[in-house]
Coordinates of C-alpha atoms and ligand atoms in Angstrom, one line a residue:
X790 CA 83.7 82.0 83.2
X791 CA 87.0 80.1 82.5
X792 CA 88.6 79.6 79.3
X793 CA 87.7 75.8 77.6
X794 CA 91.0 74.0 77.4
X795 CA 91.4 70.9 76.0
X796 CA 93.9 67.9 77.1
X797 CA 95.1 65.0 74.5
X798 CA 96.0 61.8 76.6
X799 CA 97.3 58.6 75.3
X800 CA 96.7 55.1 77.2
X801 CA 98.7 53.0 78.6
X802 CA 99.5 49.2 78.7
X803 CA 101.2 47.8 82.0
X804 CA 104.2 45.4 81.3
X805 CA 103.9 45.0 85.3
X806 CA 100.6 45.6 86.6
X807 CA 99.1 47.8 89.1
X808 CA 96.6 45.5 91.5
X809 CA 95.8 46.3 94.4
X810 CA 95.1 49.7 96.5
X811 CA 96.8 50.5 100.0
X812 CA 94.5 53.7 100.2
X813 CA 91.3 53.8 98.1
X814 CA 90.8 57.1 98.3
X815 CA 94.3 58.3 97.8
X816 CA 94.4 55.7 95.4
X817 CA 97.9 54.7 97.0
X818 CA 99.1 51.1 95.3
X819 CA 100.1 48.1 97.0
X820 CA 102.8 47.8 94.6
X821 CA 104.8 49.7 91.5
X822 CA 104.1 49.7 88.4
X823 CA 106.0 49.8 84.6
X824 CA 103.8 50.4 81.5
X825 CA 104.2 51.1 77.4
X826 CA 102.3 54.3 76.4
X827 CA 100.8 53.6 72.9
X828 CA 100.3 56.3 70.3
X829 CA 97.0 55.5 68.5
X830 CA 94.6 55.3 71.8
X831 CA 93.8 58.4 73.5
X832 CA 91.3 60.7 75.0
X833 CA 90.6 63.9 74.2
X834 CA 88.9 66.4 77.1
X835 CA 87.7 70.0 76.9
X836 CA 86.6 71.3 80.1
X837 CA 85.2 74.8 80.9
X838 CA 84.4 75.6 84.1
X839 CA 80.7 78.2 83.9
X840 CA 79.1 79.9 86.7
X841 CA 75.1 79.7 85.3
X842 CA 75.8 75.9 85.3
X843 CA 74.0 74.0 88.2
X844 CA 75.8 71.0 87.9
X845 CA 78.9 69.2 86.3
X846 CA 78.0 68.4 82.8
X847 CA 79.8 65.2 81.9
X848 CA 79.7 64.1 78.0
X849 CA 81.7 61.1 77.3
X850 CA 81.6 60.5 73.3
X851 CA 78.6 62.6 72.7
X852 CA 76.7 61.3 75.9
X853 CA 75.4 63.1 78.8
X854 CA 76.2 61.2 81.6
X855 CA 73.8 60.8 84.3
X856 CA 74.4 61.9 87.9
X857 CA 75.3 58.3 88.8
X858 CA 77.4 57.9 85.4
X859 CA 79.3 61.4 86.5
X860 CA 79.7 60.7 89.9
X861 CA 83.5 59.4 89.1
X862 CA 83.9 62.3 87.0
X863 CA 82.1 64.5 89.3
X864 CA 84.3 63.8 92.7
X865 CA 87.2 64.4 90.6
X866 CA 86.3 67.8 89.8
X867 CA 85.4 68.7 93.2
X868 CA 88.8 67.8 93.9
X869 CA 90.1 70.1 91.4
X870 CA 87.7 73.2 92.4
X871 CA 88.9 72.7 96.1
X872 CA 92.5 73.0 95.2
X873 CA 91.7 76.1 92.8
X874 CA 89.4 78.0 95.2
X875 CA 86.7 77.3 92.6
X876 CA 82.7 76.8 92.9
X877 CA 81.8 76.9 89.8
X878 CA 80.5 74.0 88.3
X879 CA 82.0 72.5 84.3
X880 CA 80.8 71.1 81.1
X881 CA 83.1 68.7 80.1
X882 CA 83.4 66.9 76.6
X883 CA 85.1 64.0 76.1
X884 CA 85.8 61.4 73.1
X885 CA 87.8 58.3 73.7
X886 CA 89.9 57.3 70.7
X887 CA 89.8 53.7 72.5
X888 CA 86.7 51.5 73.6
X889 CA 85.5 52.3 77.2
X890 CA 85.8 50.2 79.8
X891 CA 86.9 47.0 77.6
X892 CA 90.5 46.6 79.1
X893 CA 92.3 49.2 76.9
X894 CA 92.8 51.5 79.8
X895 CA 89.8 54.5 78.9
X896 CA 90.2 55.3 82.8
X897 CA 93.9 55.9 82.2
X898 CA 93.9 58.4 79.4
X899 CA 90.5 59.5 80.5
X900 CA 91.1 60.7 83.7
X901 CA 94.5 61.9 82.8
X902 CA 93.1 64.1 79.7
X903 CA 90.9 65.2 82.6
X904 CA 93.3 66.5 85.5
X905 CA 95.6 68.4 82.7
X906 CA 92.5 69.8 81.3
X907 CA 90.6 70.6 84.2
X908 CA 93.1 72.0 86.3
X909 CA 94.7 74.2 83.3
X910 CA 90.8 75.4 82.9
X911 CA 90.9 76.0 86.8
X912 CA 93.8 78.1 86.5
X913 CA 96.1 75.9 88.2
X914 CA 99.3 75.5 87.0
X915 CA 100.7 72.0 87.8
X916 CA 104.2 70.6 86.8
X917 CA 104.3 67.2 85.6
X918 CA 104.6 65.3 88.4
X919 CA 102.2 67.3 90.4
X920 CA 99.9 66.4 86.9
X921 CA 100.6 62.7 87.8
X922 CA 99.6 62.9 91.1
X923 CA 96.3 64.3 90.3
X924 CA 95.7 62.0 87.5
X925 CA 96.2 59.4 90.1
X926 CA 93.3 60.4 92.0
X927 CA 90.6 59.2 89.0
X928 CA 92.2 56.2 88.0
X929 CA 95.4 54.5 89.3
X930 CA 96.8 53.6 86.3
X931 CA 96.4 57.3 84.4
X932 CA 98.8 58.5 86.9
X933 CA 101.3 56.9 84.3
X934 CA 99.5 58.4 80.9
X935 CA 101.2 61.8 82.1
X936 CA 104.1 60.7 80.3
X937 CA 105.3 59.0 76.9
X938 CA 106.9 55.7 76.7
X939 CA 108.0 53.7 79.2
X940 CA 106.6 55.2 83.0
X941 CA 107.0 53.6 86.1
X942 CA 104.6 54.0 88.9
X943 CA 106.6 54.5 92.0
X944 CA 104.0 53.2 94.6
X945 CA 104.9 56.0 97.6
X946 CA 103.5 56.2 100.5
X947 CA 101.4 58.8 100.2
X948 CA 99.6 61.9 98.4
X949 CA 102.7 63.1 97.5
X950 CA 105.1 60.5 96.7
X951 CA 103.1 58.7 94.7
X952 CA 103.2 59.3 91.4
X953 CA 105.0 58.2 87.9
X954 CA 108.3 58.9 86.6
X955 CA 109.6 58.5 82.9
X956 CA 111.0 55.4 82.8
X957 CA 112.3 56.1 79.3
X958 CA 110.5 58.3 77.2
X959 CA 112.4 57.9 74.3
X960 CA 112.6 54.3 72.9
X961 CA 115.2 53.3 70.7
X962 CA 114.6 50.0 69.9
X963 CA 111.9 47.9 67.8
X964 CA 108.9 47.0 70.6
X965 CA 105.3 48.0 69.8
X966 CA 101.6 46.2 70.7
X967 CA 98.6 44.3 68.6
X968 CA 95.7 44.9 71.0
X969 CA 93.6 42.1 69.1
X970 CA 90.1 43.3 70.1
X971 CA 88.0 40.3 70.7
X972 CA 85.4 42.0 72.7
X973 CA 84.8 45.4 72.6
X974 CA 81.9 45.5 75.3
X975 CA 82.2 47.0 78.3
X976 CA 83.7 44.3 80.9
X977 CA 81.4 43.1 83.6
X978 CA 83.6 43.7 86.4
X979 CA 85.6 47.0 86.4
X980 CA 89.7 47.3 87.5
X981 CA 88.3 49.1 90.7
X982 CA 85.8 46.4 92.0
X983 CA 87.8 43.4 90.5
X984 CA 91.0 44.4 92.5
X985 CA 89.0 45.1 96.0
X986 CA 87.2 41.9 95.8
X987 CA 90.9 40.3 94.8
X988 CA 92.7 42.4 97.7
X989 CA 89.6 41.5 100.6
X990 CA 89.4 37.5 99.0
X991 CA 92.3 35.9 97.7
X992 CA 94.1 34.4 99.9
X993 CA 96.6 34.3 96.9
X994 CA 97.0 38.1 97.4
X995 CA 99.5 38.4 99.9
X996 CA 102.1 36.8 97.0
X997 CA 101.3 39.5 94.6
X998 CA 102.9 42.9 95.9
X999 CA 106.0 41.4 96.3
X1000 CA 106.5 39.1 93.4
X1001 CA 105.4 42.3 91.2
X1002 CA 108.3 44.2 92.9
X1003 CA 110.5 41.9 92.0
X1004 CA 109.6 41.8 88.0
X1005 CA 109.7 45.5 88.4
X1006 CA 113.3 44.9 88.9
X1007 CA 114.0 42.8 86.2
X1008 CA 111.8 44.6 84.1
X1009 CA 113.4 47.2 84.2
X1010 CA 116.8 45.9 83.4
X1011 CA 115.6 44.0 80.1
X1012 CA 114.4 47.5 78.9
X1013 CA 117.9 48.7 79.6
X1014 CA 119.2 45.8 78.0
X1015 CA 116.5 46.3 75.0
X1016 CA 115.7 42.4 75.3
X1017 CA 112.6 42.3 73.6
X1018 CA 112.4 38.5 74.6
X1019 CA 113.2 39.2 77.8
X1020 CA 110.6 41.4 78.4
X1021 CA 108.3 39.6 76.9
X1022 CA 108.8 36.7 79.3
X1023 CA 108.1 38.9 82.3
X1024 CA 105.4 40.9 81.2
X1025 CA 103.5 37.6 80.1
X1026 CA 104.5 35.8 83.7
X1027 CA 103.2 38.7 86.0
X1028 CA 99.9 39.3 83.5
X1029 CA 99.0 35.8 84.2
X1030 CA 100.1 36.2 88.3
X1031 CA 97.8 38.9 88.5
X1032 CA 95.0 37.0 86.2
X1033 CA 95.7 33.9 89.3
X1034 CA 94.3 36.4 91.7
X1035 CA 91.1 36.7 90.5
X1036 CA 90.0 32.7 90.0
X1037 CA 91.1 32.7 93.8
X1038 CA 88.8 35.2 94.8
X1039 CA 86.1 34.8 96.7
X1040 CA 83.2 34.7 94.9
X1041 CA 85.6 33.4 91.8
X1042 CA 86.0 35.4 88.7
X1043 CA 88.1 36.0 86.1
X1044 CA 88.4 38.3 82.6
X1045 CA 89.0 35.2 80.4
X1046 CA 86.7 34.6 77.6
X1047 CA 86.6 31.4 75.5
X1048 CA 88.4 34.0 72.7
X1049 CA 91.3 35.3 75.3
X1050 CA 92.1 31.3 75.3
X1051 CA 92.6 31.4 71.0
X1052 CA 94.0 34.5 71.3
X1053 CA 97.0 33.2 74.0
X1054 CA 97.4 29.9 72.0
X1055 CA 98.0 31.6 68.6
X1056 CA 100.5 33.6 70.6
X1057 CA 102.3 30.1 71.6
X1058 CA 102.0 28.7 68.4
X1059 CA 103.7 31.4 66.6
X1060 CA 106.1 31.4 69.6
X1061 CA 107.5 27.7 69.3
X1062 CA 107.8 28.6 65.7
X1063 CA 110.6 30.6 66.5
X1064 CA 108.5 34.4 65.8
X1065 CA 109.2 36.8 69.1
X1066 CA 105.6 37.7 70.6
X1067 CA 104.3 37.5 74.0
X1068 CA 100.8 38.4 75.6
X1069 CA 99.2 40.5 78.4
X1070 CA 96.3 41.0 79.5
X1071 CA 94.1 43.8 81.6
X1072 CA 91.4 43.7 83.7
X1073 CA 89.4 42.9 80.7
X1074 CA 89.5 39.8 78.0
X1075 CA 91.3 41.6 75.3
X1076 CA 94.7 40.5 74.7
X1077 CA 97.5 42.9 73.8
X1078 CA 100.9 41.2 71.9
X1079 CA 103.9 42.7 72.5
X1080 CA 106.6 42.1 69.7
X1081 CA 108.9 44.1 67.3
X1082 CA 107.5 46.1 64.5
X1083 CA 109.4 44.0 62.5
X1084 CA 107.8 40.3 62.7
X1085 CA 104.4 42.5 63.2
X1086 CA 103.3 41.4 59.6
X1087 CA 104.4 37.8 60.1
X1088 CA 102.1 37.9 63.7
X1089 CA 98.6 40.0 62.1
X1090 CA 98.9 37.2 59.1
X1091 CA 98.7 34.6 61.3
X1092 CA 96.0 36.3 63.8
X1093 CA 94.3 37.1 60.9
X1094 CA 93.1 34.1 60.4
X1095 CA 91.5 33.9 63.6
X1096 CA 90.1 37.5 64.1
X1097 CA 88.8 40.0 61.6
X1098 CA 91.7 42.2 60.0
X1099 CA 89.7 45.4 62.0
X1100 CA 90.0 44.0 65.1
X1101 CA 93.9 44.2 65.2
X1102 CA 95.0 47.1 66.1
X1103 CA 98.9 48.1 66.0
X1104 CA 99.9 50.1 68.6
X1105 CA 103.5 52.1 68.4
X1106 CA 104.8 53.5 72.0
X1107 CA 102.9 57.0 72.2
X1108 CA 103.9 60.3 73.9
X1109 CA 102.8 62.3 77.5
X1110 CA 99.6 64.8 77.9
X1111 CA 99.7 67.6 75.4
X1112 CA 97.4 70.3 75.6
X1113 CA 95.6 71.3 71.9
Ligands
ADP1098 P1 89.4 50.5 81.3 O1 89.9 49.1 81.1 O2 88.8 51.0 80.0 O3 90.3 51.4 81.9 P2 88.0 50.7 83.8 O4 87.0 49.8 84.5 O5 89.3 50.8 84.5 O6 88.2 50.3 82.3 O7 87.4 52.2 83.7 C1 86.3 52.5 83.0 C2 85.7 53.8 83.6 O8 86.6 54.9 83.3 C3 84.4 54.3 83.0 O9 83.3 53.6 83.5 C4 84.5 55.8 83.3 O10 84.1 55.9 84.7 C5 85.9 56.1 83.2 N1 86.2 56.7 81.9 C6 86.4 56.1 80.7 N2 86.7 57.1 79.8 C7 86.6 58.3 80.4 C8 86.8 59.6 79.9 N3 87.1 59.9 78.7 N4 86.7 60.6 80.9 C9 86.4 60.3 82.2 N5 86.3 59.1 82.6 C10 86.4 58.1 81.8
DP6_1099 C1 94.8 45.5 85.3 O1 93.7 52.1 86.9 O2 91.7 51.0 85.8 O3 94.9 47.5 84.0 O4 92.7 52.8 89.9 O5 90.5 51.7 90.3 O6 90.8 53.3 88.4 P1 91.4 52.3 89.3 O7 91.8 51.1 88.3 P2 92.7 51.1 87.0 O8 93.3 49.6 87.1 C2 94.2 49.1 86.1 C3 94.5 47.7 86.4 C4 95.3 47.0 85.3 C5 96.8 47.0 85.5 C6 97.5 48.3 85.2 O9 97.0 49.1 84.3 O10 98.6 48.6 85.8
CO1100 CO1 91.2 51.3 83.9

């Protein structure tokens, strides 16, 4: 028996999105990636690995997960046990302080709650950026939730150059996020099977890894240069780039609902009356505004009277994996 250890994770939001694998198994990008770690969405994972246990036992806020439910979870583990010298199998119990699988990025500080808690629990002890690494193999984009702030993604080549780096972990200037939660449902078609069917269909694809390399670039500069509008602009043009992917696939689809639409336009109407905001949008319909602290209560009075006050959440940049 192994101690239980428990992992605290935050999400993350991409200002330029992963999309697209190289290596699905590896789970090796097509292209790098920036985000904004945000401090009141996060996952919290206890993992204990048991020897009388016959299986993985996988509860995900308060529900066991069936065989087919775990299987994610399950191959992630086995991962974990291989590296350890382990056989033993683990309960795991997990509660997501953001709604699963509705665009908010649950896989990111899911799986990364995970790999620091189950490999601590396995008796591995793994530096950050071997943490990232890991973290990488359950979800792409929780390979970034090892750290706080802005992380970028540095696409590699393979197992172990891909991984995130702190971009700057420490902001010191006014950006935060509304996530304005229009649907909280799980999406119909998740990151992993929405980007394949992008990356084997679109004939738009071959545009996307290098015109995301290039706002990487820029990106990056405008958070040097703390140009809120700035990045703005290019987080809202490469969202919608990588949202042009999907309505070119083939069969067609695309994370839009008739809500994303009156979310985007409130966004443009605020906008051309001269408040700072901007949009982006995940594999999901929910639409995240990024804009200053500042003109925040301007921006919720005017999306209030669109969407319930409850369904406007205010995000602050959050902080890296911490174990409790
Ligand atoms: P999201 O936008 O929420 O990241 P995804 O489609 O990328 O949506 O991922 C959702 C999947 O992530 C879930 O079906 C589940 O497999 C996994 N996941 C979510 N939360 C957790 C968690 N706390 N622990 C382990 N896996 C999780
Ligand atoms: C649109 O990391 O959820 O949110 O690697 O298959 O688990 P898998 O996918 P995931 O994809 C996230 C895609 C995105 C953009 C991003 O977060 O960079
Ligand atoms: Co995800």
């Amino acid at each position: 028996m192994t101690k239980a250890i428990t992992a605290r994770a935050h999400t993350n939001i991409a200002l330029i999105k992963y999309w697209g694998k190289l290596d699905a198994d590896l789970i090796i990008p097509q292209n790098s990636s920036l985000s904004l770690t945000l401090a009141p969405f996060y996952t919290d994972t206890t993992v204990q690995f048991l020897p009388e246990l016959t299986h993985d036992q996988i509860k995900i806020d308060g529900q066991l997960l069936s065989t087919a439910a775990g299987q994610r979870v399950h191959t992630f583990l086995d991962l974990v046990r291989q590296r350890a010298g382990l056989t033993a199998f683990a309960q795991v119990d997990s509660t997501n302080h953001v709604p699963t699988a509705a665009g908010l990025a649950s896989s990111a500080s899911g799986f990364a709650a995970l790999a620091a808690a189950a490999s601590k629990a396995a008796g591995l002890e793994l530096s950050l950026p071997e943490l990232s690494r890991l973290a990488r193999r359950g979800s792409g984009s929780a390979t970034r939730s090892i750290y706080g702030g802005f992380v970028e993604w540095q696409k590699g080549h393979d197992d172990l150059d891909s991984q995130a780096v702190p971009f700057q972990e420490k902001i010191d200037f006014d950006i935060q996020m509304i996530a304005i939660l229009l649907d909280p449902r799980p999406k119909k078609v998740a990151s992993r099977a929405g980007m394949a069917q992008v990356v084997a269909t679109s004939p738009y694809y071959a545009a996307w890894p290098p015109t995301a390399e290039q706002d990487l670039i820029a990106m990056k500069a405008a958070i040097l240069k703390k140009d809120l509008n700035l990045i703005g602009q290019l987080a809202e043009a490469n969202a919608m780039k990588m949202h042009a992917t999907t309505l070119s696939a083939n069969p067609p689809f695309t994370y839009f609902e008739p809500e994303t639409l009156t979310a985007i336009e409130l966004v443009q109407n605020l906008r051309n009356n001269g408040v700072s905001c901007y949009y982006t949008m995940d594999a999901g319909p929910n639409v995240k505004v990024i804009c200053s602290a500042k003109e925040t209560p301007a921006i919720l009075a005017r999306l209030q009277q669109h969407f319930p006050a409850d369904h406007l959440l205010v995000a602050k940049p959050g902080p890296g994996v911490t174990y409790i």
